Each structure stands twice: as C-alpha cells, then as structure tokens.
Short mmCIF file of C-alpha atoms in Angstrom, two decimals:
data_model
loop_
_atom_site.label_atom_id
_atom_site.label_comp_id
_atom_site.label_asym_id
_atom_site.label_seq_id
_atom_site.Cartn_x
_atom_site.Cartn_y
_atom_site.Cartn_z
CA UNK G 1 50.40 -6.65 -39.21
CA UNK G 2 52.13 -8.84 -41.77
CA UNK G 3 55.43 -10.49 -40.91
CA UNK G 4 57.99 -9.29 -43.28
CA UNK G 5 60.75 -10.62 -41.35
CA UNK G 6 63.50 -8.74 -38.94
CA UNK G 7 62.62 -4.69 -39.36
CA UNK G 8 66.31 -3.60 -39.76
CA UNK G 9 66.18 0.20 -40.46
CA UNK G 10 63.36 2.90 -40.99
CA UNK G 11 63.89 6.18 -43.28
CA UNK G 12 61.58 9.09 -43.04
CA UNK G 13 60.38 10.83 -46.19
CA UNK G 14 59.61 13.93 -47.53
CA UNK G 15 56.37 13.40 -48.28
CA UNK G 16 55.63 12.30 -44.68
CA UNK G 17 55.96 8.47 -45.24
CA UNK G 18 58.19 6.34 -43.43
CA UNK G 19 60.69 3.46 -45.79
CA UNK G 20 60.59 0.47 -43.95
CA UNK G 21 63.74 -2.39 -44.76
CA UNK G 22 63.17 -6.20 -43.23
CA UNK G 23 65.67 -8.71 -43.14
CA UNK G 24 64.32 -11.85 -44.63
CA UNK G 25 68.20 -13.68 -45.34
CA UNK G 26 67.82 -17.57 -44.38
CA UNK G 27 70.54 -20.16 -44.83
CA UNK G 28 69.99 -22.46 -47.79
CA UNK G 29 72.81 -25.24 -47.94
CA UNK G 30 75.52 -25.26 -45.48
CA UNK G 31 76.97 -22.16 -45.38
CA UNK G 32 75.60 -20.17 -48.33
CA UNK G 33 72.51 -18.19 -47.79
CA UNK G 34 69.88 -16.16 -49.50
CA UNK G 35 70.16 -13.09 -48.95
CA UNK G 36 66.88 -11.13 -49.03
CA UNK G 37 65.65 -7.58 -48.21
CA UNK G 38 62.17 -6.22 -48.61
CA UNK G 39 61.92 -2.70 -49.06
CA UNK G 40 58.27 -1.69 -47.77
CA UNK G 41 56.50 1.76 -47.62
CA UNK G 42 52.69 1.25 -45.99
CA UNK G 43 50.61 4.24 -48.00
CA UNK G 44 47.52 5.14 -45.65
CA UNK G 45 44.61 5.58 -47.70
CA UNK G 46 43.12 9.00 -46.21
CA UNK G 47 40.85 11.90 -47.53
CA UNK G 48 44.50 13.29 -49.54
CA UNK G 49 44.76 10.65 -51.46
CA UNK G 50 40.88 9.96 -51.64
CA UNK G 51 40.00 12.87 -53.16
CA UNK G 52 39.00 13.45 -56.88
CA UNK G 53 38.86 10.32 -57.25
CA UNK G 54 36.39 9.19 -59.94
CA UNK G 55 33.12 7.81 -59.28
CA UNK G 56 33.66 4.34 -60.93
CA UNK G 57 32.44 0.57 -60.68
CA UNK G 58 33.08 -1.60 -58.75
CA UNK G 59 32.76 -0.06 -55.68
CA UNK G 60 36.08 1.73 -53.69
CA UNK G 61 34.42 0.15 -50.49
CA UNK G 62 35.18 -3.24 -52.33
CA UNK G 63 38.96 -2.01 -52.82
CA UNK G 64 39.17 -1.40 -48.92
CA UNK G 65 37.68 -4.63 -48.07
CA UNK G 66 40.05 -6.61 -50.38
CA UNK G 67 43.35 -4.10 -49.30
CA UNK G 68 42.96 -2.74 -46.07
CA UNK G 69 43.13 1.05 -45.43
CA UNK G 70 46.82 0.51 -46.26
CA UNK G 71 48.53 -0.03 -49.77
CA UNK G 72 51.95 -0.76 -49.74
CA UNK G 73 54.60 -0.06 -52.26
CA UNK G 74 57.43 -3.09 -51.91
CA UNK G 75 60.55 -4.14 -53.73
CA UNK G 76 62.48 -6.96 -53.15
CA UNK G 77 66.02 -7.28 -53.24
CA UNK G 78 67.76 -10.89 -53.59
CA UNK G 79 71.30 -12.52 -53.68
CA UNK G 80 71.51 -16.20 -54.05
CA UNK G 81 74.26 -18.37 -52.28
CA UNK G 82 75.90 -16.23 -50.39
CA UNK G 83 78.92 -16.83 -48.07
CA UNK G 84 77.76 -16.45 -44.35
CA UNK G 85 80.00 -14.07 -43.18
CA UNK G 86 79.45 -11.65 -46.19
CA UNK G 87 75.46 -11.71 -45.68
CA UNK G 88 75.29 -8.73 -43.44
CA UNK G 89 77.56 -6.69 -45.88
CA UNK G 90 75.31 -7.47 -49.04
CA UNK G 91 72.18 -6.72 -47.19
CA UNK G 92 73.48 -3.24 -46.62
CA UNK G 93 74.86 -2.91 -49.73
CA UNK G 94 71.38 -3.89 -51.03
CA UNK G 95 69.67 -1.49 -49.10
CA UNK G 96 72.26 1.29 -50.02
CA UNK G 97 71.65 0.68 -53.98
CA UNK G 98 68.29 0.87 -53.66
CA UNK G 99 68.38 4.21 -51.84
CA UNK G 100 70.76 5.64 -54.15
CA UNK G 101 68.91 4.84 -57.21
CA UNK G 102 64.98 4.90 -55.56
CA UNK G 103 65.06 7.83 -52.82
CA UNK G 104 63.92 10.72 -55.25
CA UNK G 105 61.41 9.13 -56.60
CA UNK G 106 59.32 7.21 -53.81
CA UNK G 107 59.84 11.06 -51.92
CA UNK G 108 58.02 13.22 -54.38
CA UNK G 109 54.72 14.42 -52.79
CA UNK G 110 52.65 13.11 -55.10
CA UNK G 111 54.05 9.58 -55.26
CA UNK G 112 51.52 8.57 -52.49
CA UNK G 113 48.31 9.24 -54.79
CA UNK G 114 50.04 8.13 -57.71
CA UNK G 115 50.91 4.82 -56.30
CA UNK G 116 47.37 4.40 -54.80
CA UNK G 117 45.97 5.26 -58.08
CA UNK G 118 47.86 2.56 -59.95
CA UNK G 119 46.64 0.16 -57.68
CA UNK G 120 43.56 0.87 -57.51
CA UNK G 121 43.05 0.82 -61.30
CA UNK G 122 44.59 -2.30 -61.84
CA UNK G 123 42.54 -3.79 -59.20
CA UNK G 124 39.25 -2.14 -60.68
CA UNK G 125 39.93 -3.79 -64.29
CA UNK G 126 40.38 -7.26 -63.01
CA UNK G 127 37.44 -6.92 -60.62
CA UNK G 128 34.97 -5.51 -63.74
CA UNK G 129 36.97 -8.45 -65.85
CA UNK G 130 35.93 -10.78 -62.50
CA UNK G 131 32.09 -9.69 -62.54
CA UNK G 132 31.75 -9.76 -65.91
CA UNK G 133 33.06 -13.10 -65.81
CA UNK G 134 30.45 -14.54 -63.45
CA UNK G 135 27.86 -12.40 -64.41
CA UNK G 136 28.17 -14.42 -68.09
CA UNK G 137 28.68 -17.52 -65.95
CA UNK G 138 25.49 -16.97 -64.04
CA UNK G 139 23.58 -16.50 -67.28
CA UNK G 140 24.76 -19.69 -69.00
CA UNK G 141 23.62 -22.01 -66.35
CA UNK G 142 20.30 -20.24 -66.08
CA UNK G 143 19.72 -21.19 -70.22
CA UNK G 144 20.04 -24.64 -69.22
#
C-alpha cells in the first residue's frame, strides 16, 4: 500500500465504499506549515463494475497491470504558511468543507462505475495514442 501520510479519519458510504482522509501537513519555514489533506476513496475493480463493459483495444488486462485491481478517486486539499498552532484546526476545517460540498456525490451508487469508467477511458486513448505512436515509430526505422 501507498503511503499517503498519517490516516486521520475513515467515513463509510452508501454505496459500500469507505472515504479515507491522511494527514500530509509538514513544517516549511520556522513556524508556518503546509497544511495538506488527501482525501482518498480506493474503488475495487470487481465483476459490478466490470460488467458491460465494452470489448475495446488495448486490452483491460493492460489497464490492471498498469493500475492495480484498485482505482482510486483523490482530492487534495492545501493551505500554505500556516501558523503552527492553527494547523490542526484548518485540517479539520478542510476535511469538513470537503464533506459538506462532496458527500452526495462520491455516495451515489453508481459513482463507483462511473469513476472507473472515466479512468479507464482516458487511460485507453492515451494507450491507443501510445501504440500508435510506436507502431509509426517502428515503421520509420524499418524504411531506413
């Protein structure tokens, strides 16, 4: 597992996922500090989100050897040069804000699939873009 710094909180979802917030502050010049939170939710790709999903190139098992069998939605929050003792009360405020305005959305039950989806076909279009690429590399060194 990745470290995303000091897990502070967890916050079950409707859909069945689980919000993840990591501390990732660090002191930057005496004492101000950046204040930093990363908002994380892990999406497990299983046969839900797998299925009816069109047959396309390049291969999904390429996706799953590039991402994992996880995909994970993540936002990052930041506040630059922060007083020390006020650190621990922007963090929460951070992670407050981002609940209030983002809670609705990640916990609709199709915002798994939908995420996954995005991400895959983004990833898809650069890797035809990629192959393409070299293929039309591949066939200008053979012509010389």
């Amino acid at each position: 597992m990745k470290d995303f710094g000091k897990l502070l909180d967890t916050t079950p979802l409707d859909n069945g996922l689980e919000l993840r917030f990591y501390d990732q502050s660090r002191p930057v010049a005496g004492d101000r500090w950046l204040v930093q939170l990363l908002i994380d939710l892990p999406i497990s790709v299983d046969e839900s989100i797998l299925r009816g999903l069109p047959a396309s190139d390049p291969p999904f098992g390429d996706f799953l050897d590039r991402f994992g069998p996880t995909v994970h939605y993540q936002v990052t929050k930041t506040r630059h040069f922060v007083p020390q003792e006020d650190a621990k009360a922007i963090l929460a405020h951070l992670r407050n804000e981002f609940l209030a305005a983002g809670i609705g959305y990640l916990n609709h039950p199709d915002f798994p699939r939908r995420y996954f989806l995005k991400v895959y076909k983004e990833w898809a279009e650069k890797e035809k873009f990629r192959r393409a690429h070299l293929k039309a590399i591949q066939e200008a060194d053979t012509k010389r």
